[in-house]
Amino acid sequence: MDQFEFQNPGYSLKPEGQLGLPGSISRNGKVGVVLHDLNIAETKGTGIRTMREGMQEANLSVPLFESDRAGNKFILTLLSHHFFNEKDLQWLKLFSEFALTSEEARALLIVREMGAITNADYRNINCVDTLSASASLRRMRDYGLLELKGKSSQTYYIPGKAIALKEEAASNTNPLSTELTPKVSALSAELTPQLSSLSTELTPCISPLSTELFSLPLDLKDELERLGSRISPNRARELILKLCKIKTFKLPELSCLLNKTSHYVRLHYIKPLIKSGELEYVFPHQPNHPKQAYRTKQAS
């Protein structure tokens, strides 16, 4: 497991850009005063700052926060590895020509781990203002390290082409890789016709195989394996809700299990369920997040 996610009912009354700054907005001020007097709670507005400072001192990645007003919840994500360890530093050397600041390097590592980063994320992990975050993100975008996605308040950044090119170049300079390339190419050419034939042969078995890969209840496995090519939208949506109640599923996984194209599943099943409030995004503010998945919304 590369990350831990904690959810709490109720969105933050404090704007995301102000998280960690002195002061707080209490839902129940009287309870807060009592807890403080009993030495159970710290001074108001110090919790997030304390978390950040403690994790940075321990060389851990800083916590990522997301306040979801529409879903009425607050999400904390913790990455389960140390920042700027030897492996990270070796990876960052690939981009030494860009003269990244320590803040930009930290942001690049977050993008590598999370698949995306927002302006709010950059501000939170580096404790900078909006203008500074925007300037750094634009600079990294201009270098090709990041690619801009979304519009207006839904803007976020994903890994750019320069990252893939640098990683590919680094792998090609590996002596062992250079020595094996001709052999791999020859073997690939030899196996391609066989793999193509095997792929065609196994295509109908993808859905049953997927149900085995996931630890699904036997009755749900049986129901999926009995699915024909024709399935009513209502039944398909019911199955999606059952699946996403057990664990989060990505669109390609759901498409595979239902034997439908991703476009069809998104248009006829996912969108209606999201609109009705029965299904929700794992990344609610970034619908096109590269690691987007879905989960059944729990009744409040």
PDB file of C-alpha atoms in Angstrom:
ATOM      1  CA  MET A   1       0.000   0.000   0.000  1.00  0.00           C
ATOM      2  CA  ASP A   2       1.597   3.314  -1.093  1.00  0.00           C
ATOM      3  CA  GLN A   3      -0.805   5.679   0.638  1.00  0.00           C
ATOM      4  CA  PHE A   4      -3.364   5.950   3.420  1.00  0.00           C
ATOM      5  CA  GLU A   5      -6.584   7.931   3.145  1.00  0.00           C
ATOM      6  CA  PHE A   6      -8.715   9.147   6.041  1.00  0.00           C
ATOM      7  CA  GLN A   7     -12.163  10.681   5.623  1.00  0.00           C
ATOM      8  CA  ASN A   8     -14.106  12.727   8.131  1.00  0.00           C
ATOM      9  CA  PRO A   9     -17.746  13.855   7.756  1.00  0.00           C
ATOM     10  CA  GLY A  10     -18.090  17.596   7.258  1.00  0.00           C
ATOM     11  CA  TYR A  11     -16.089  19.854   4.915  1.00  0.00           C
ATOM     12  CA  SER A  12     -13.615  22.382   6.297  1.00  0.00           C
ATOM     13  CA  LEU A  13     -15.138  25.698   7.315  1.00  0.00           C
ATOM     14  CA  LYS A  14     -11.740  27.198   6.638  1.00  0.00           C
ATOM     15  CA  PRO A  15     -10.646  27.666   2.967  1.00  0.00           C
ATOM     16  CA  GLU A  16      -8.078  25.089   1.815  1.00  0.00           C
ATOM     17  CA  GLY A  17      -5.541  27.838   1.109  1.00  0.00           C
ATOM     18  CA  GLN A  18      -5.632  28.854   4.785  1.00  0.00           C
ATOM     19  CA  LEU A  19      -5.206  25.399   6.282  1.00  0.00           C
ATOM     20  CA  GLY A  20      -2.267  25.410   8.670  1.00  0.00           C
ATOM     21  CA  LEU A  21      -2.381  29.168   9.221  1.00  0.00           C
ATOM     22  CA  PRO A  22      -3.087  30.520  12.736  1.00  0.00           C
ATOM     23  CA  GLY A  23      -6.717  30.678  13.805  1.00  0.00           C
ATOM     24  CA  SER A  24      -9.627  28.346  13.278  1.00  0.00           C
ATOM     25  CA  ILE A  25     -13.368  28.294  12.677  1.00  0.00           C
ATOM     26  CA  SER A  26     -15.122  26.023  15.151  1.00  0.00           C
ATOM     27  CA  ARG A  27     -18.350  24.165  14.542  1.00  0.00           C
ATOM     28  CA  ASN A  28     -18.848  23.886  18.263  1.00  0.00           C
ATOM     29  CA  GLY A  29     -16.768  26.422  20.130  1.00  0.00           C
ATOM     30  CA  LYS A  30     -17.926  25.310  23.576  1.00  0.00           C
ATOM     31  CA  VAL A  31     -16.700  21.742  23.043  1.00  0.00           C
ATOM     32  CA  GLY A  32     -13.376  23.098  21.781  1.00  0.00           C
ATOM     33  CA  VAL A  33     -12.914  25.246  24.891  1.00  0.00           C
ATOM     34  CA  VAL A  34     -13.667  22.324  27.214  1.00  0.00           C
ATOM     35  CA  LEU A  35     -11.235  19.993  25.405  1.00  0.00           C
ATOM     36  CA  HIS A  36      -8.537  22.664  25.532  1.00  0.00           C
ATOM     37  CA  ASP A  37      -9.083  23.265  29.246  1.00  0.00           C
ATOM     38  CA  LEU A  38      -8.735  19.520  29.846  1.00  0.00           C
ATOM     39  CA  ASN A  39      -5.438  19.500  27.891  1.00  0.00           C
ATOM     40  CA  ILE A  40      -6.942  17.111  25.350  1.00  0.00           C
ATOM     41  CA  ALA A  41      -6.858  19.608  22.478  1.00  0.00           C
ATOM     42  CA  GLU A  42      -4.091  22.033  21.527  1.00  0.00           C
ATOM     43  CA  THR A  43      -4.482  25.732  20.888  1.00  0.00           C
ATOM     44  CA  LYS A  44      -7.001  26.359  18.143  1.00  0.00           C
ATOM     45  CA  GLY A  45      -5.658  26.301  14.617  1.00  0.00           C
ATOM     46  CA  THR A  46      -2.354  24.551  15.333  1.00  0.00           C
ATOM     47  CA  GLY A  47      -3.157  20.925  14.428  1.00  0.00           C
ATOM     48  CA  ILE A  48      -2.358  20.938  10.718  1.00  0.00           C
ATOM     49  CA  ARG A  49       0.774  23.034  11.164  1.00  0.00           C
ATOM     50  CA  THR A  50       1.962  20.652  13.884  1.00  0.00           C
ATOM     51  CA  MET A  51       1.353  17.669  11.584  1.00  0.00           C
ATOM     52  CA  ARG A  52       3.316  19.248   8.746  1.00  0.00           C
ATOM     53  CA  GLU A  53       6.267  20.231  10.928  1.00  0.00           C
ATOM     54  CA  GLY A  54       6.418  16.821  12.612  1.00  0.00           C
ATOM     55  CA  MET A  55       6.332  14.924   9.322  1.00  0.00           C
ATOM     56  CA  GLN A  56       8.951  17.153   7.731  1.00  0.00           C
ATOM     57  CA  GLU A  57      11.258  16.638  10.715  1.00  0.00           C
ATOM     58  CA  ALA A  58      10.808  12.881  10.276  1.00  0.00           C
ATOM     59  CA  ASN A  59      11.599  13.223   6.538  1.00  0.00           C
ATOM     60  CA  LEU A  60       8.097  12.000   5.686  1.00  0.00           C
ATOM     61  CA  SER A  61       5.984  13.358   2.867  1.00  0.00           C
ATOM     62  CA  VAL A  62       3.736  16.123   4.119  1.00  0.00           C
ATOM     63  CA  PRO A  63       0.008  15.419   4.519  1.00  0.00           C
ATOM     64  CA  LEU A  64      -2.348  16.282   1.656  1.00  0.00           C
ATOM     65  CA  PHE A  65      -5.760  17.724   2.486  1.00  0.00           C
ATOM     66  CA  GLU A  66      -8.927  18.000   0.427  1.00  0.00           C
ATOM     67  CA  SER A  67     -12.121  19.682   1.577  1.00  0.00           C
ATOM     68  CA  ASP A  68     -15.105  18.397  -0.396  1.00  0.00           C
ATOM     69  CA  ARG A  69     -18.011  20.780   0.168  1.00  0.00           C
ATOM     70  CA  ALA A  70     -20.322  18.943  -2.261  1.00  0.00           C
ATOM     71  CA  GLY A  71     -19.692  15.581  -0.580  1.00  0.00           C
ATOM     72  CA  ASN A  72     -19.602  17.173   2.880  1.00  0.00           C
ATOM     73  CA  LYS A  73     -16.349  15.507   3.896  1.00  0.00           C
ATOM     74  CA  PHE A  74     -12.718  16.241   4.656  1.00  0.00           C
ATOM     75  CA  ILE A  75      -9.990  13.939   3.291  1.00  0.00           C
ATOM     76  CA  LEU A  76      -6.440  13.452   4.540  1.00  0.00           C
ATOM     77  CA  THR A  77      -3.951  11.521   2.379  1.00  0.00           C
ATOM     78  CA  LEU A  78      -0.614  10.275   3.743  1.00  0.00           C
ATOM     79  CA  LEU A  79       2.065   8.797   1.491  1.00  0.00           C
ATOM     80  CA  SER A  80       3.814   5.853   3.120  1.00  0.00           C
ATOM     81  CA  HIS A  81       7.414   6.651   2.214  1.00  0.00           C
ATOM     82  CA  HIS A  82      10.188   9.017   3.234  1.00  0.00           C
ATOM     83  CA  PHE A  83      10.800  12.055   1.075  1.00  0.00           C
ATOM     84  CA  PHE A  84      14.196  12.808  -0.455  1.00  0.00           C
ATOM     85  CA  ASN A  85      15.604   9.375   0.256  1.00  0.00           C
ATOM     86  CA  GLU A  86      18.392   8.030  -1.924  1.00  0.00           C
ATOM     87  CA  LYS A  87      15.961   6.669  -4.497  1.00  0.00           C
ATOM     88  CA  ASP A  88      14.155  10.020  -4.748  1.00  0.00           C
ATOM     89  CA  LEU A  89      17.407  11.950  -5.088  1.00  0.00           C
ATOM     90  CA  GLN A  90      18.620   9.647  -7.872  1.00  0.00           C
ATOM     91  CA  TRP A  91      15.317  10.157  -9.712  1.00  0.00           C
ATOM     92  CA  LEU A  92      15.473  13.945  -9.274  1.00  0.00           C
ATOM     93  CA  LYS A  93      18.972  13.979 -10.806  1.00  0.00           C
ATOM     94  CA  LEU A  94      17.298  13.190 -14.136  1.00  0.00           C
ATOM     95  CA  PHE A  95      15.947  16.750 -14.084  1.00  0.00           C
ATOM     96  CA  SER A  96      19.064  18.579 -12.852  1.00  0.00           C
ATOM     97  CA  GLU A  97      19.208  20.696 -16.028  1.00  0.00           C
ATOM     98  CA  PHE A  98      15.973  22.429 -14.984  1.00  0.00           C
ATOM     99  CA  ALA A  99      17.529  23.762 -11.738  1.00  0.00           C
ATOM    100  CA  LEU A 100      14.438  22.940  -9.705  1.00  0.00           C
ATOM    101  CA  THR A 101      13.992  24.551  -6.318  1.00  0.00           C
ATOM    102  CA  SER A 102      13.462  22.289  -3.309  1.00  0.00           C
ATOM    103  CA  GLU A 103       9.761  23.220  -3.391  1.00  0.00           C
ATOM    104  CA  GLU A 104       9.479  22.267  -7.072  1.00  0.00           C
ATOM    105  CA  ALA A 105      11.370  19.025  -6.457  1.00  0.00           C
ATOM    106  CA  ARG A 106       8.955  18.163  -3.660  1.00  0.00           C
ATOM    107  CA  ALA A 107       6.016  18.911  -5.966  1.00  0.00           C
ATOM    108  CA  LEU A 108       7.486  16.711  -8.700  1.00  0.00           C
ATOM    109  CA  LEU A 109       7.729  13.816  -6.245  1.00  0.00           C
ATOM    110  CA  ILE A 110       4.082  14.328  -5.275  1.00  0.00           C
ATOM    111  CA  VAL A 111       3.092  14.190  -8.950  1.00  0.00           C
ATOM    112  CA  ARG A 112       5.052  10.964  -9.347  1.00  0.00           C
ATOM    113  CA  GLU A 113       3.339   9.382  -6.321  1.00  0.00           C
ATOM    114  CA  MET A 114      -0.199  10.775  -6.683  1.00  0.00           C
ATOM    115  CA  GLY A 115      -0.454  11.162 -10.450  1.00  0.00           C
ATOM    116  CA  ALA A 116      -1.530  14.800 -10.194  1.00  0.00           C
ATOM    117  CA  ILE A 117      -1.129  18.005  -8.196  1.00  0.00           C
ATOM    118  CA  THR A 118      -3.229  21.135  -7.737  1.00  0.00           C
ATOM    119  CA  ASN A 119      -2.266  24.683  -6.820  1.00  0.00           C
ATOM    120  CA  ALA A 120      -3.714  24.040  -3.342  1.00  0.00           C
ATOM    121  CA  ASP A 121      -1.580  20.893  -2.996  1.00  0.00           C
ATOM    122  CA  TYR A 122       1.545  22.863  -3.933  1.00  0.00           C
ATOM    123  CA  ARG A 123       0.731  25.555  -1.395  1.00  0.00           C
ATOM    124  CA  ASN A 124       0.017  23.018   1.330  1.00  0.00           C
ATOM    125  CA  ILE A 125       3.174  20.958   0.913  1.00  0.00           C
ATOM    126  CA  ASN A 126       5.475  23.958   0.516  1.00  0.00           C
ATOM    127  CA  CYS A 127       3.758  26.578   2.723  1.00  0.00           C
ATOM    128  CA  VAL A 128       3.807  29.254  -0.007  1.00  0.00           C
ATOM    129  CA  ASP A 129       1.184  31.680  -1.286  1.00  0.00           C
ATOM    130  CA  THR A 130      -1.013  31.246  -4.359  1.00  0.00           C
ATOM    131  CA  LEU A 131       1.095  33.469  -6.644  1.00  0.00           C
ATOM    132  CA  SER A 132       4.321  31.648  -5.802  1.00  0.00           C
ATOM    133  CA  ALA A 133       2.661  28.266  -6.360  1.00  0.00           C
ATOM    134  CA  SER A 134       1.197  29.390  -9.698  1.00  0.00           C
ATOM    135  CA  ALA A 135       4.544  30.737 -10.909  1.00  0.00           C
ATOM    136  CA  SER A 136       6.388  27.496 -10.046  1.00  0.00           C
ATOM    137  CA  LEU A 137       3.719  25.275 -11.583  1.00  0.00           C
ATOM    138  CA  ARG A 138       3.731  27.350 -14.787  1.00  0.00           C
ATOM    139  CA  ARG A 139       7.532  27.127 -14.958  1.00  0.00           C
ATOM    140  CA  MET A 140       7.407  23.341 -14.604  1.00  0.00           C
ATOM    141  CA  ARG A 141       4.651  23.227 -17.221  1.00  0.00           C
ATOM    142  CA  ASP A 142       6.751  25.305 -19.643  1.00  0.00           C
ATOM    143  CA  TYR A 143       9.638  22.867 -19.149  1.00  0.00           C
ATOM    144  CA  GLY A 144       7.318  20.009 -20.077  1.00  0.00           C
ATOM    145  CA  LEU A 145       7.568  18.430 -16.621  1.00  0.00           C
ATOM    146  CA  LEU A 146       3.877  19.021 -15.994  1.00  0.00           C
ATOM    147  CA  GLU A 147       0.819  19.088 -18.215  1.00  0.00           C
ATOM    148  CA  LEU A 148      -2.136  21.332 -17.415  1.00  0.00           C
ATOM    149  CA  LYS A 149      -5.588  19.762 -17.183  1.00  0.00           C
ATOM    150  CA  GLY A 150      -9.032  21.092 -16.319  1.00  0.00           C
ATOM    151  CA  LYS A 151     -10.305  24.667 -16.267  1.00  0.00           C
ATOM    152  CA  SER A 152     -10.783  27.432 -13.732  1.00  0.00           C
ATOM    153  CA  SER A 153     -11.159  26.036 -10.200  1.00  0.00           C
ATOM    154  CA  GLN A 154     -10.875  22.476 -11.569  1.00  0.00           C
ATOM    155  CA  THR A 155      -7.318  23.043 -12.859  1.00  0.00           C
ATOM    156  CA  TYR A 156      -4.670  20.458 -11.963  1.00  0.00           C
ATOM    157  CA  TYR A 157      -1.382  19.132 -13.344  1.00  0.00           C
ATOM    158  CA  ILE A 158      -0.283  15.637 -14.362  1.00  0.00           C
ATOM    159  CA  PRO A 159       3.198  14.344 -15.327  1.00  0.00           C
ATOM    160  CA  GLY A 160       4.420  15.948 -18.553  1.00  0.00           C
ATOM    161  CA  LYS A 161       6.162  14.376 -21.519  1.00  0.00           C
ATOM    162  CA  ALA A 162       9.590  15.508 -20.303  1.00  0.00           C
ATOM    163  CA  ILE A 163       9.348  13.145 -17.325  1.00  0.00           C
ATOM    164  CA  ALA A 164       8.654  10.123 -19.517  1.00  0.00           C
ATOM    165  CA  LEU A 165      11.442  11.098 -21.941  1.00  0.00           C
ATOM    166  CA  LYS A 166      14.006  11.497 -19.151  1.00  0.00           C
ATOM    167  CA  GLU A 167      13.023   8.181 -17.556  1.00  0.00           C
ATOM    168  CA  GLU A 168      13.196   6.417 -20.913  1.00  0.00           C
ATOM    169  CA  ALA A 169      16.609   7.914 -21.676  1.00  0.00           C
ATOM    170  CA  ALA A 170      17.874   6.820 -18.261  1.00  0.00           C
ATOM    171  CA  SER A 171      16.685   3.259 -18.774  1.00  0.00           C
ATOM    172  CA  ASN A 172      18.327   3.122 -22.203  1.00  0.00           C
ATOM    173  CA  THR A 173      21.708   4.094 -20.743  1.00  0.00           C
ATOM    174  CA  ASN A 174      21.687   1.060 -18.456  1.00  0.00           C
ATOM    175  CA  PRO A 175      24.532  -1.196 -19.730  1.00  0.00           C
ATOM    176  CA  LEU A 176      22.508  -4.318 -19.112  1.00  0.00           C
ATOM    177  CA  SER A 177      19.580  -2.809 -20.965  1.00  0.00           C
ATOM    178  CA  THR A 178      21.811  -1.938 -23.940  1.00  0.00           C
ATOM    179  CA  GLU A 179      23.215  -5.453 -24.032  1.00  0.00           C
ATOM    180  CA  LEU A 180      19.803  -7.113 -23.925  1.00  0.00           C
ATOM    181  CA  THR A 181      17.949  -4.799 -26.348  1.00  0.00           C
ATOM    182  CA  PRO A 182      18.790  -6.747 -29.552  1.00  0.00           C
ATOM    183  CA  LYS A 183      17.836 -10.047 -27.886  1.00  0.00           C
ATOM    184  CA  VAL A 184      14.583  -8.610 -26.546  1.00  0.00           C
ATOM    185  CA  SER A 185      13.714  -7.149 -29.940  1.00  0.00           C
ATOM    186  CA  ALA A 186      14.327 -10.487 -31.657  1.00  0.00           C
ATOM    187  CA  LEU A 187      12.274 -12.342 -29.057  1.00  0.00           C
ATOM    188  CA  SER A 188       9.482  -9.777 -29.329  1.00  0.00           C
ATOM    189  CA  ALA A 189       9.354 -10.176 -33.117  1.00  0.00           C
ATOM    190  CA  GLU A 190       9.224 -13.953 -32.705  1.00  0.00           C
ATOM    191  CA  LEU A 191       6.417 -13.871 -30.135  1.00  0.00           C
ATOM    192  CA  THR A 192       4.227 -11.080 -31.578  1.00  0.00           C
ATOM    193  CA  PRO A 193       2.157 -13.346 -33.902  1.00  0.00           C
ATOM    194  CA  GLN A 194       1.647 -15.847 -31.073  1.00  0.00           C
ATOM    195  CA  LEU A 195       0.675 -13.122 -28.591  1.00  0.00           C
ATOM    196  CA  SER A 196      -1.789 -11.589 -31.035  1.00  0.00           C
ATOM    197  CA  SER A 197      -3.440 -14.954 -31.551  1.00  0.00           C
ATOM    198  CA  LEU A 198      -3.492 -15.639 -27.829  1.00  0.00           C
ATOM    199  CA  SER A 199      -4.943 -12.167 -27.106  1.00  0.00           C
ATOM    200  CA  THR A 200      -7.806 -12.783 -29.540  1.00  0.00           C
ATOM    201  CA  GLU A 201      -8.436 -16.171 -27.994  1.00  0.00           C
ATOM    202  CA  LEU A 202      -8.491 -14.848 -24.405  1.00  0.00           C
ATOM    203  CA  THR A 203     -10.576 -11.681 -24.974  1.00  0.00           C
ATOM    204  CA  PRO A 204     -13.917 -13.315 -24.011  1.00  0.00           C
ATOM    205  CA  CYS A 205     -12.278 -14.574 -20.792  1.00  0.00           C
ATOM    206  CA  ILE A 206     -11.137 -11.175 -19.541  1.00  0.00           C
ATOM    207  CA  SER A 207     -14.281 -10.513 -17.520  1.00  0.00           C
ATOM    208  CA  PRO A 208     -14.383 -13.856 -15.660  1.00  0.00           C
ATOM    209  CA  LEU A 209     -10.652 -13.606 -15.042  1.00  0.00           C
ATOM    210  CA  SER A 210     -11.074 -10.119 -13.552  1.00  0.00           C
ATOM    211  CA  THR A 211     -13.699 -11.355 -11.130  1.00  0.00           C
ATOM    212  CA  GLU A 212     -11.183 -13.903  -9.864  1.00  0.00           C
ATOM    213  CA  LEU A 213      -8.495 -11.281  -9.430  1.00  0.00           C
ATOM    214  CA  PHE A 214     -10.667  -9.279  -7.099  1.00  0.00           C
ATOM    215  CA  SER A 215     -11.896 -10.864  -3.878  1.00  0.00           C
ATOM    216  CA  LEU A 216     -15.579 -10.596  -4.664  1.00  0.00           C
ATOM    217  CA  PRO A 217     -18.377 -12.468  -2.884  1.00  0.00           C
ATOM    218  CA  LEU A 218     -19.314 -15.702  -4.647  1.00  0.00           C
ATOM    219  CA  ASP A 219     -22.869 -14.578  -5.397  1.00  0.00           C
ATOM    220  CA  LEU A 220     -21.577 -11.394  -7.058  1.00  0.00           C
ATOM    221  CA  LYS A 221     -19.007 -13.377  -9.064  1.00  0.00           C
ATOM    222  CA  ASP A 222     -21.746 -15.713 -10.276  1.00  0.00           C
ATOM    223  CA  GLU A 223     -23.942 -12.778 -11.230  1.00  0.00           C
ATOM    224  CA  LEU A 224     -21.150 -11.174 -13.252  1.00  0.00           C
ATOM    225  CA  GLU A 225     -20.188 -14.412 -14.985  1.00  0.00           C
ATOM    226  CA  ARG A 226     -23.798 -14.983 -16.033  1.00  0.00           C
ATOM    227  CA  LEU A 227     -24.035 -11.600 -17.701  1.00  0.00           C
ATOM    228  CA  GLY A 228     -24.850 -11.729 -21.390  1.00  0.00           C
ATOM    229  CA  SER A 229     -24.171  -9.129 -24.040  1.00  0.00           C
ATOM    230  CA  ARG A 230     -27.516  -7.534 -23.286  1.00  0.00           C
ATOM    231  CA  ILE A 231     -27.933  -6.042 -19.849  1.00  0.00           C
ATOM    232  CA  SER A 232     -30.446  -3.441 -18.768  1.00  0.00           C
ATOM    233  CA  PRO A 233     -29.041  -0.093 -17.586  1.00  0.00           C
ATOM    234  CA  ASN A 234     -30.753  -0.485 -14.213  1.00  0.00           C
ATOM    235  CA  ARG A 235     -29.181  -3.882 -13.595  1.00  0.00           C
ATOM    236  CA  ALA A 236     -25.757  -2.632 -14.682  1.00  0.00           C
ATOM    237  CA  ARG A 237     -25.992   0.320 -12.308  1.00  0.00           C
ATOM    238  CA  GLU A 238     -27.035  -1.959  -9.459  1.00  0.00           C
ATOM    239  CA  LEU A 239     -23.989  -4.151 -10.110  1.00  0.00           C
ATOM    240  CA  ILE A 240     -21.682  -1.124 -10.166  1.00  0.00           C
ATOM    241  CA  LEU A 241     -23.045   0.040  -6.808  1.00  0.00           C
ATOM    242  CA  LYS A 242     -22.535  -3.451  -5.348  1.00  0.00           C
ATOM    243  CA  LEU A 243     -18.962  -3.600  -6.676  1.00  0.00           C
ATOM    244  CA  CYS A 244     -17.986  -0.109  -5.574  1.00  0.00           C
ATOM    245  CA  LYS A 245     -19.406  -0.724  -2.125  1.00  0.00           C
ATOM    246  CA  ILE A 246     -16.802  -3.467  -1.624  1.00  0.00           C
ATOM    247  CA  LYS A 247     -13.809  -1.502  -2.971  1.00  0.00           C
ATOM    248  CA  THR A 248     -13.003   1.343  -5.320  1.00  0.00           C
ATOM    249  CA  PHE A 249     -12.993   0.472  -9.008  1.00  0.00           C
ATOM    250  CA  LYS A 250     -11.522   2.303 -11.990  1.00  0.00           C
ATOM    251  CA  LEU A 251     -13.440   2.733 -15.238  1.00  0.00           C
ATOM    252  CA  PRO A 252     -11.426   0.132 -17.230  1.00  0.00           C
ATOM    253  CA  GLU A 253     -12.033  -2.441 -14.476  1.00  0.00           C
ATOM    254  CA  LEU A 254     -15.793  -1.832 -14.479  1.00  0.00           C
ATOM    255  CA  SER A 255     -15.851  -1.925 -18.266  1.00  0.00           C
ATOM    256  CA  CYS A 256     -14.058  -5.269 -18.229  1.00  0.00           C
ATOM    257  CA  LEU A 257     -16.394  -6.762 -15.644  1.00  0.00           C
ATOM    258  CA  LEU A 258     -19.511  -5.633 -17.517  1.00  0.00           C
ATOM    259  CA  ASN A 259     -18.197  -6.488 -21.004  1.00  0.00           C
ATOM    260  CA  LYS A 260     -18.874  -2.967 -22.245  1.00  0.00           C
ATOM    261  CA  THR A 261     -16.649  -0.239 -23.657  1.00  0.00           C
ATOM    262  CA  SER A 262     -15.331   2.390 -21.253  1.00  0.00           C
ATOM    263  CA  HIS A 263     -17.149   5.123 -23.163  1.00  0.00           C
ATOM    264  CA  TYR A 264     -20.460   3.274 -22.897  1.00  0.00           C
ATOM    265  CA  VAL A 265     -20.028   2.535 -19.169  1.00  0.00           C
ATOM    266  CA  ARG A 266     -19.113   6.142 -18.398  1.00  0.00           C
ATOM    267  CA  LEU A 267     -21.981   7.618 -20.409  1.00  0.00           C
ATOM    268  CA  HIS A 268     -24.828   5.247 -19.500  1.00  0.00           C
ATOM    269  CA  TYR A 269     -23.890   4.006 -16.037  1.00  0.00           C
ATOM    270  CA  ILE A 270     -21.292   6.152 -14.252  1.00  0.00           C
ATOM    271  CA  LYS A 271     -22.613   9.622 -15.090  1.00  0.00           C
ATOM    272  CA  PRO A 272     -26.227   8.864 -14.060  1.00  0.00           C
ATOM    273  CA  LEU A 273     -25.034   7.327 -10.772  1.00  0.00           C
ATOM    274  CA  ILE A 274     -22.780  10.306 -10.037  1.00  0.00           C
ATOM    275  CA  LYS A 275     -25.634  12.699 -10.858  1.00  0.00           C
ATOM    276  CA  SER A 276     -28.069  10.831  -8.594  1.00  0.00           C
ATOM    277  CA  GLY A 277     -25.541  10.946  -5.747  1.00  0.00           C
ATOM    278  CA  GLU A 278     -25.360   7.142  -5.415  1.00  0.00           C
ATOM    279  CA  LEU A 279     -21.763   6.939  -6.694  1.00  0.00           C
ATOM    280  CA  GLU A 280     -18.865   9.306  -6.037  1.00  0.00           C
ATOM    281  CA  TYR A 281     -15.396  10.054  -7.351  1.00  0.00           C
ATOM    282  CA  VAL A 282     -12.328   9.129  -5.324  1.00  0.00           C
ATOM    283  CA  PHE A 283     -10.914  12.468  -6.552  1.00  0.00           C
ATOM    284  CA  PRO A 284     -14.081  14.624  -6.557  1.00  0.00           C
ATOM    285  CA  HIS A 285     -12.404  17.866  -7.655  1.00  0.00           C
ATOM    286  CA  GLN A 286     -10.494  16.217 -10.513  1.00  0.00           C
ATOM    287  CA  PRO A 287     -12.936  14.080 -12.546  1.00  0.00           C
ATOM    288  CA  ASN A 288     -10.234  13.346 -15.142  1.00  0.00           C
ATOM    289  CA  HIS A 289      -7.561  12.403 -12.602  1.00  0.00           C
ATOM    290  CA  PRO A 290      -5.309   9.675 -14.097  1.00  0.00           C
ATOM    291  CA  LYS A 291      -5.983   7.468 -11.049  1.00  0.00           C
ATOM    292  CA  GLN A 292      -9.700   8.249 -10.877  1.00  0.00           C
ATOM    293  CA  ALA A 293     -11.878   5.546  -9.381  1.00  0.00           C
ATOM    294  CA  TYR A 294     -15.387   5.260  -7.990  1.00  0.00           C
ATOM    295  CA  ARG A 295     -17.010   4.205  -4.741  1.00  0.00           C
ATOM    296  CA  THR A 296     -20.592   3.803  -3.616  1.00  0.00           C
ATOM    297  CA  LYS A 297     -21.694   6.728  -1.517  1.00  0.00           C
ATOM    298  CA  GLN A 298     -22.513   5.694   2.015  1.00  0.00           C
ATOM    299  CA  ALA A 299     -25.862   6.753   3.405  1.00  0.00           C
ATOM    300  CA  SER A 300     -25.431   9.504   5.988  1.00  0.00           C
TER     301      SER A 300
END
